[in-house]
Coordinates of C-alpha atoms and ligand atoms in Angstrom, one line a residue:
M1 CA 29.8 41.7 -6.9
T2 CA 33.0 44.1 -6.3
S3 CA 35.4 45.0 -9.1
A4 CA 38.9 46.7 -8.8
L5 CA 38.2 48.7 -11.7
P6 CA 36.8 52.3 -10.4
F7 CA 33.0 52.9 -11.9
L8 CA 32.9 53.7 -15.6
P9 CA 29.7 56.5 -16.0
F10 CA 28.2 56.9 -19.1
S11 CA 29.0 60.7 -19.2
Q12 CA 31.2 63.0 -17.8
P13 CA 32.3 66.6 -18.1
T14 CA 36.3 67.5 -19.2
I15 CA 37.4 71.2 -17.8
D16 CA 40.7 71.8 -18.7
E17 CA 43.7 73.2 -16.4
A18 CA 43.3 76.6 -18.6
T19 CA 39.8 77.1 -18.4
I20 CA 39.6 76.4 -14.5
A21 CA 42.4 79.6 -14.2
A22 CA 40.2 81.4 -17.1
V23 CA 37.5 81.1 -14.7
G24 CA 39.2 82.0 -12.0
D25 CA 40.2 85.3 -13.6
V26 CA 36.4 86.2 -14.1
L27 CA 35.8 85.4 -10.7
R28 CA 38.8 88.0 -9.4
S29 CA 37.7 90.4 -12.2
G30 CA 35.0 92.1 -11.1
W31 CA 32.2 91.6 -13.5
I32 CA 31.1 87.9 -13.5
T33 CA 27.6 88.8 -15.4
S34 CA 27.2 89.0 -19.3
G35 CA 30.3 90.9 -20.4
P36 CA 33.4 90.4 -22.5
K37 CA 33.8 86.6 -22.3
V38 CA 30.0 86.1 -23.4
Q39 CA 30.9 88.1 -26.2
A40 CA 33.9 86.9 -27.1
F41 CA 32.4 83.3 -26.8
E42 CA 29.3 84.5 -29.0
A43 CA 32.0 85.8 -31.9
Q44 CA 33.6 82.4 -31.6
L45 CA 30.7 80.3 -32.1
S46 CA 29.7 82.6 -35.0
A47 CA 32.8 82.2 -36.9
Y48 CA 33.0 78.2 -36.0
F49 CA 29.3 78.4 -37.4
G50 CA 30.0 80.1 -40.9
G51 CA 30.3 83.5 -39.8
R52 CA 26.0 83.3 -39.0
P53 CA 25.0 85.6 -35.9
V54 CA 25.0 83.9 -33.1
R55 CA 23.5 84.3 -29.3
T56 CA 24.0 82.2 -26.4
F57 CA 21.4 81.7 -23.2
N58 CA 21.4 80.3 -20.1
S59 CA 20.1 77.1 -21.2
G60 CA 19.3 74.9 -24.4
T61 CA 15.8 74.7 -23.8
C62 CA 14.7 78.5 -24.0
T63 CA 17.0 79.1 -26.9
M64 CA 14.6 76.8 -28.7
E65 CA 11.8 78.6 -27.0
I66 CA 13.2 82.0 -28.2
A67 CA 13.3 81.2 -31.9
L68 CA 9.7 80.1 -32.1
R69 CA 8.8 83.4 -30.3
I70 CA 11.0 85.2 -33.1
A71 CA 9.0 83.0 -35.9
G72 CA 6.0 84.3 -34.3
I73 CA 4.9 81.3 -33.3
G74 CA 1.9 80.8 -31.2
P75 CA -1.5 79.8 -30.0
G76 CA -3.7 77.9 -32.9
D77 CA -0.3 77.1 -34.3
E78 CA 1.0 73.7 -35.0
V79 CA 4.6 72.2 -34.6
I80 CA 5.6 68.9 -35.5
T81 CA 8.7 67.0 -33.8
T82 CA 9.7 63.5 -33.1
P83 CA 8.3 61.8 -29.8
I84 CA 12.1 60.3 -29.0
S85 CA 13.9 63.6 -27.5
W86 CA 14.2 65.0 -24.0
V87 CA 10.9 66.7 -23.0
A88 CA 12.3 69.8 -23.5
T89 CA 11.6 69.7 -27.3
A90 CA 7.9 69.8 -27.1
N91 CA 7.4 71.6 -24.2
V92 CA 9.1 74.4 -25.6
I93 CA 6.0 74.7 -28.0
I94 CA 3.7 74.2 -25.3
E95 CA 5.6 77.3 -23.8
V96 CA 4.4 79.6 -26.4
G97 CA 1.1 78.5 -26.6
A98 CA 1.5 76.6 -29.7
T99 CA -0.2 72.6 -29.9
P100 CA 2.7 69.8 -30.4
V101 CA 2.0 67.4 -33.3
F102 CA 4.0 63.9 -33.5
A103 CA 5.8 62.2 -36.0
D104 CA 7.1 58.8 -35.3
I105 CA 10.6 57.9 -35.9
D106 CA 12.5 55.9 -38.5
P107 CA 14.1 52.6 -37.0
A108 CA 17.4 53.1 -38.6
T109 CA 18.4 56.4 -37.9
R110 CA 15.7 56.7 -34.5
N111 CA 15.2 60.4 -36.0
I112 CA 12.2 61.7 -36.8
D113 CA 10.5 59.9 -40.2
L114 CA 10.1 62.1 -42.7
D115 CA 7.4 60.8 -44.8
K116 CA 5.5 60.6 -42.1
L117 CA 6.5 64.2 -40.7
E118 CA 4.9 65.0 -44.1
A119 CA 2.0 63.4 -43.7
A120 CA 1.8 65.4 -40.3
I121 CA 1.1 68.6 -42.0
T122 CA -1.9 70.7 -41.9
P123 CA -2.7 74.1 -43.0
R124 CA -2.4 75.2 -39.5
T125 CA 1.4 73.4 -39.2
K126 CA 3.7 76.4 -39.0
A127 CA 7.2 75.1 -37.8
I128 CA 9.1 71.8 -37.5
I129 CA 11.5 71.1 -34.6
P130 CA 13.9 68.4 -36.1
V131 CA 16.6 66.7 -33.3
H132 CA 19.6 65.5 -34.2
L133 CA 19.4 62.6 -32.0
S134 CA 22.8 61.1 -30.4
G135 CA 24.2 63.1 -32.8
L136 CA 23.1 61.7 -36.2
P137 CA 22.1 64.4 -38.4
V138 CA 18.5 64.0 -40.0
D139 CA 18.0 64.1 -43.5
M140 CA 19.0 68.2 -44.1
D141 CA 18.4 68.1 -47.8
R142 CA 15.0 66.4 -47.4
L143 CA 14.3 68.2 -44.4
Y144 CA 14.6 71.8 -45.7
A145 CA 13.0 70.4 -48.9
I146 CA 9.5 69.6 -47.3
A147 CA 9.6 73.1 -45.1
A148 CA 10.2 74.7 -48.4
K149 CA 7.5 73.1 -50.2
H150 CA 5.2 74.0 -47.1
K151 CA 6.3 77.0 -46.2
L152 CA 7.2 76.2 -42.7
R153 CA 10.0 77.6 -40.3
V154 CA 12.3 75.0 -39.0
V155 CA 13.8 75.3 -35.3
E156 CA 16.8 72.5 -35.2
D157 CA 17.3 71.1 -32.2
A158 CA 20.8 70.7 -32.2
A159 CA 21.7 70.1 -28.4
Q160 CA 23.4 67.6 -29.2
A161 CA 24.8 68.0 -32.6
I162 CA 27.3 70.4 -32.3
G163 CA 30.8 68.9 -34.3
S164 CA 28.5 67.2 -36.9
R165 CA 28.0 67.6 -40.7
W166 CA 25.8 67.1 -43.3
N167 CA 27.3 66.4 -46.6
G168 CA 30.5 67.6 -45.2
K169 CA 29.0 71.1 -43.7
R170 CA 28.7 71.7 -40.1
I171 CA 25.1 71.4 -38.6
G172 CA 24.2 75.2 -37.6
S173 CA 26.7 76.5 -40.4
F174 CA 23.3 76.6 -42.6
G175 CA 20.1 76.3 -42.5
D176 CA 17.6 78.1 -40.3
F177 CA 17.5 78.5 -36.8
V178 CA 19.8 75.9 -35.2
S179 CA 19.9 75.7 -31.4
F180 CA 22.3 74.2 -29.0
S181 CA 22.5 73.1 -25.5
F182 CA 25.8 73.5 -23.9
Q183 CA 24.2 71.7 -20.5
A184 CA 27.1 69.5 -18.3
N185 CA 26.4 65.8 -20.5
K186 CA 27.1 67.6 -23.5
N187 CA 30.1 67.1 -26.0
I188 CA 31.2 70.8 -25.3
T189 CA 29.5 72.1 -22.0
T190 CA 29.2 75.7 -19.9
G191 CA 28.0 74.3 -16.9
E192 CA 24.5 74.8 -18.2
G193 CA 23.8 77.1 -21.3
G194 CA 22.8 77.2 -25.2
C195 CA 22.9 79.2 -28.3
L196 CA 20.9 79.6 -31.4
V197 CA 22.6 80.3 -34.7
L198 CA 20.1 82.9 -36.7
N199 CA 19.6 84.4 -39.8
N200 CA 20.0 88.1 -40.2
A201 CA 20.7 91.0 -37.2
E202 CA 17.3 91.8 -36.9
E203 CA 16.4 88.2 -35.6
A204 CA 19.8 88.6 -33.6
R205 CA 18.4 91.9 -31.8
L206 CA 14.8 89.8 -31.4
A207 CA 17.2 86.8 -29.6
E208 CA 18.8 89.3 -27.2
K209 CA 16.0 91.3 -26.5
Y210 CA 13.9 87.9 -25.4
R211 CA 16.4 86.6 -23.3
L212 CA 16.6 90.1 -21.4
Q213 CA 12.7 91.1 -20.1
G214 CA 12.1 92.4 -23.0
V215 CA 13.9 95.2 -22.8
T216 CA 15.1 97.6 -25.8
R217 CA 17.4 100.9 -25.3
S218 CA 16.1 103.9 -26.6
G219 CA 17.6 107.7 -26.5
V220 CA 20.1 108.6 -24.8
D221 CA 19.1 107.0 -21.4
G222 CA 16.4 105.3 -21.7
I223 CA 15.2 101.8 -21.9
D224 CA 12.0 100.4 -23.2
V225 CA 9.9 97.0 -22.9
D226 CA 7.9 96.2 -25.7
V227 CA 7.4 92.8 -25.6
L228 CA 7.2 90.0 -22.9
G229 CA 11.1 89.0 -22.3
G230 CA 12.4 86.3 -19.9
K231 CA 15.6 86.5 -17.7
Y232 CA 17.7 83.9 -20.1
N233 CA 21.4 85.6 -20.1
M234 CA 24.9 83.8 -20.3
S235 CA 27.1 84.7 -17.4
D236 CA 30.6 85.6 -18.8
I237 CA 31.5 82.8 -16.0
M238 CA 29.9 80.3 -18.2
G239 CA 31.3 82.1 -20.9
A240 CA 34.6 81.6 -20.3
I241 CA 34.1 78.1 -19.9
G242 CA 32.8 77.9 -23.3
L243 CA 35.2 79.5 -24.3
G244 CA 37.9 76.9 -23.2
Q245 CA 35.7 74.3 -24.5
L246 CA 35.5 75.7 -28.1
A247 CA 39.1 75.5 -28.2
N248 CA 39.3 71.9 -28.1
I249 CA 35.9 71.2 -30.1
E250 CA 38.1 69.3 -33.2
Q251 CA 39.7 66.9 -31.0
I252 CA 36.5 66.0 -28.9
T253 CA 35.0 65.4 -31.8
A254 CA 37.9 62.8 -33.2
H255 CA 38.2 61.4 -29.9
R256 CA 34.2 60.5 -30.4
R257 CA 34.4 59.2 -33.9
E258 CA 37.6 56.9 -32.9
L259 CA 35.7 55.7 -29.8
A260 CA 32.4 55.0 -31.8
R261 CA 34.8 53.2 -34.2
H262 CA 36.2 50.7 -31.6
Y263 CA 32.7 50.5 -30.0
F264 CA 31.9 49.0 -33.2
A265 CA 35.2 46.6 -33.4
Q266 CA 34.7 45.5 -30.4
F267 CA 31.6 44.7 -31.2
G268 CA 32.5 42.7 -34.2
A269 CA 30.6 41.6 -36.8
D270 CA 28.3 39.0 -35.6
F271 CA 27.5 41.1 -32.2
E272 CA 23.5 41.7 -33.7
A273 CA 22.9 38.3 -34.7
A274 CA 24.6 36.2 -31.6
S275 CA 22.5 39.1 -29.1
G276 CA 19.3 40.3 -30.9
A277 CA 20.6 43.6 -29.8
Q278 CA 20.7 46.3 -33.0
L279 CA 23.8 48.6 -32.6
P280 CA 23.2 52.1 -34.2
L281 CA 23.8 53.4 -37.6
A282 CA 27.7 53.4 -38.2
D283 CA 27.6 56.9 -39.6
F284 CA 31.6 58.5 -39.0
D285 CA 31.5 61.5 -41.2
N286 CA 28.4 63.1 -39.9
S287 CA 27.8 62.1 -36.0
N288 CA 29.3 63.9 -33.2
W289 CA 28.7 60.0 -31.5
H290 CA 26.9 62.7 -29.0
L291 CA 25.7 59.2 -27.2
F292 CA 26.3 55.5 -28.3
Q293 CA 23.0 53.8 -28.0
I294 CA 21.8 50.2 -28.7
I295 CA 18.3 48.6 -28.6
L296 CA 18.5 45.6 -26.7
P297 CA 16.3 42.3 -27.4
D298 CA 13.1 42.5 -25.9
R299 CA 12.7 39.8 -23.1
G300 CA 9.5 41.5 -21.8
P301 CA 8.7 44.1 -19.2
G302 CA 12.0 45.0 -17.0
T303 CA 14.4 44.4 -20.1
R304 CA 16.2 47.7 -19.8
A305 CA 16.3 47.7 -16.0
A306 CA 17.6 44.4 -15.4
F307 CA 20.3 45.5 -18.3
M308 CA 21.4 48.3 -16.3
T309 CA 21.6 47.0 -13.0
A310 CA 23.6 43.8 -14.4
M311 CA 26.2 46.4 -15.8
A312 CA 26.2 48.5 -12.7
A313 CA 27.4 45.1 -11.1
Q314 CA 30.2 45.3 -13.7
Q315 CA 31.0 48.5 -12.6
V316 CA 29.5 50.2 -16.0
G317 CA 27.2 53.2 -15.9
T318 CA 24.4 53.4 -18.5
G319 CA 22.0 55.7 -19.6
Y320 CA 18.5 56.1 -20.8
H321 CA 17.4 58.3 -23.8
Y322 CA 14.5 58.8 -24.2
A323 CA 11.3 57.6 -22.5
P324 CA 8.7 58.6 -25.5
I325 CA 7.3 61.7 -24.7
H326 CA 3.8 61.5 -25.6
L327 CA 3.3 58.8 -23.2
F328 CA 4.0 61.4 -19.8
T329 CA 1.2 61.9 -18.3
M330 CA 0.6 65.7 -19.2
Y331 CA 0.7 64.7 -23.1
K332 CA -1.8 62.2 -21.9
E333 CA -3.7 64.8 -20.9
R334 CA -3.7 66.6 -24.3
G335 CA -4.9 63.6 -26.1
F336 CA -2.0 61.5 -26.9
G337 CA -1.6 57.9 -25.9
E338 CA 0.1 54.0 -26.1
G339 CA 0.2 53.1 -29.5
M340 CA 0.0 56.2 -31.5
F341 CA 3.5 56.0 -32.5
P342 CA 4.5 52.3 -32.2
V343 CA 8.5 52.6 -33.5
A344 CA 8.9 55.5 -30.6
E345 CA 7.2 53.2 -28.0
K346 CA 9.3 50.2 -29.2
I347 CA 12.7 52.0 -29.0
G348 CA 11.7 53.8 -26.0
R349 CA 10.9 50.5 -24.1
L350 CA 14.5 49.1 -25.2
T351 CA 17.3 51.6 -26.0
V352 CA 20.1 52.3 -23.6
T353 CA 23.3 54.3 -23.6
L354 CA 26.8 53.3 -23.3
P355 CA 29.7 54.9 -21.7
M356 CA 30.7 57.9 -24.3
F357 CA 33.2 61.3 -23.5
Y358 CA 35.9 62.6 -24.1
A359 CA 38.0 61.7 -21.3
M360 CA 37.0 57.7 -22.4
S361 CA 40.0 55.3 -23.4
K362 CA 39.8 52.4 -25.4
A363 CA 40.0 50.1 -22.5
D364 CA 36.8 51.7 -21.5
V365 CA 35.3 50.7 -24.8
E366 CA 36.7 47.3 -24.3
R367 CA 35.5 46.7 -20.5
A368 CA 31.6 48.3 -21.3
V369 CA 31.5 45.9 -24.7
A370 CA 32.8 42.5 -22.3
A371 CA 30.2 43.5 -20.2
V372 CA 27.3 43.8 -22.7
K373 CA 28.2 40.5 -24.2
A374 CA 28.6 39.0 -20.8
I375 CA 25.2 39.8 -20.0
L376 CA 23.4 39.3 -23.9
I377 CA 25.2 36.2 -25.3
K378 CA 25.3 33.1 -23.5
Ligands
PLP1 C1 20.0 68.7 -23.9 C2 18.5 68.4 -24.7 C3 18.1 69.8 -24.7 C4 17.7 70.6 -23.4 O1 18.9 71.5 -23.3 P1 19.0 72.2 -22.2 O2 20.6 72.5 -22.1 O3 19.3 71.1 -20.9 O4 18.0 72.7 -21.5 C5 17.1 69.5 -25.6 N1 16.7 68.6 -26.5 C6 18.0 67.7 -26.4 C7 17.5 66.7 -27.5 C8 19.1 67.6 -25.8 O5 19.8 66.7 -25.1

């Protein structure tokens, strides 16, 4: 089947001309690694997050790993997280030598179920990594109450949640460690990259050390290495992109919220009953609408693959976020398996991501919805 309309991807970055020019300036400047652009980007991020210290890195994955290292999490410690996230969320726990523990998700929010999280706490539990999936925040009041009660550190995986709010406060402007990603599909990007919001200057100093080989400056001309660090710094090329993106964060978030509202209006009140599909939680105050995900009606094995193929035939791209982490081979080898987290397994099998990005128009939403309806409503 062919169509006159161009293919609509599920995600696409928007880099404006001013940002492209700023990157050119960096490339011509003679200084392209971490430097003034990264410093300026960190200062603007800090201002955006209410003045809390912020350090940048070359991925959202290593930001979480470094947060765990700063918190002193390691062998013998358990860290609780959700089975429905990008695998990075659990991999970082293993990377620092700790043990991942999963708690099943809440079918309404598709985020970690806080009752199940609390039930999974043991004397070895040291931290929680909640994920604000698709930009919809976990209940922050209850999560931090649980953390305080059990004396646990929190590393929020806010990779998808820049611009999201909880009770009117920006995600990242409060709480413990908050980790963001600037990977290409995220609401703002640096190509690849990430940042960590920290609690104080001492943690910020440790973050700088872990991101560059564990190096500390000492004396007038000396350096020392007293911990194992990695090579995780952001370049000024990335910093320049980040500055250009952050300048547009309000418009980006507002446009995504508008597109999400248009999705709901186009699907209409009877869509769920007519199709058997499930729309996301209609939270327009808190979510930044990083992803617009629906749960398909279960038509047996291959339900999602058939749906995605039928959407592509109508020139509409879709994505799949995410396969349950506990069912990956490496996790099965660590003792996890089928049947342990039934809500995650069902949603992992039937979730599909529809197009959502800043350059999208309301007409694009209408195309996507018409394609979904043509497949699901007979
Ligand atoms: C993107 C993402 C990450 C990883 O970020 P990178 O910058 O790709 O390393 C982690 N968790 C979630 C939920 C993500 O969406």
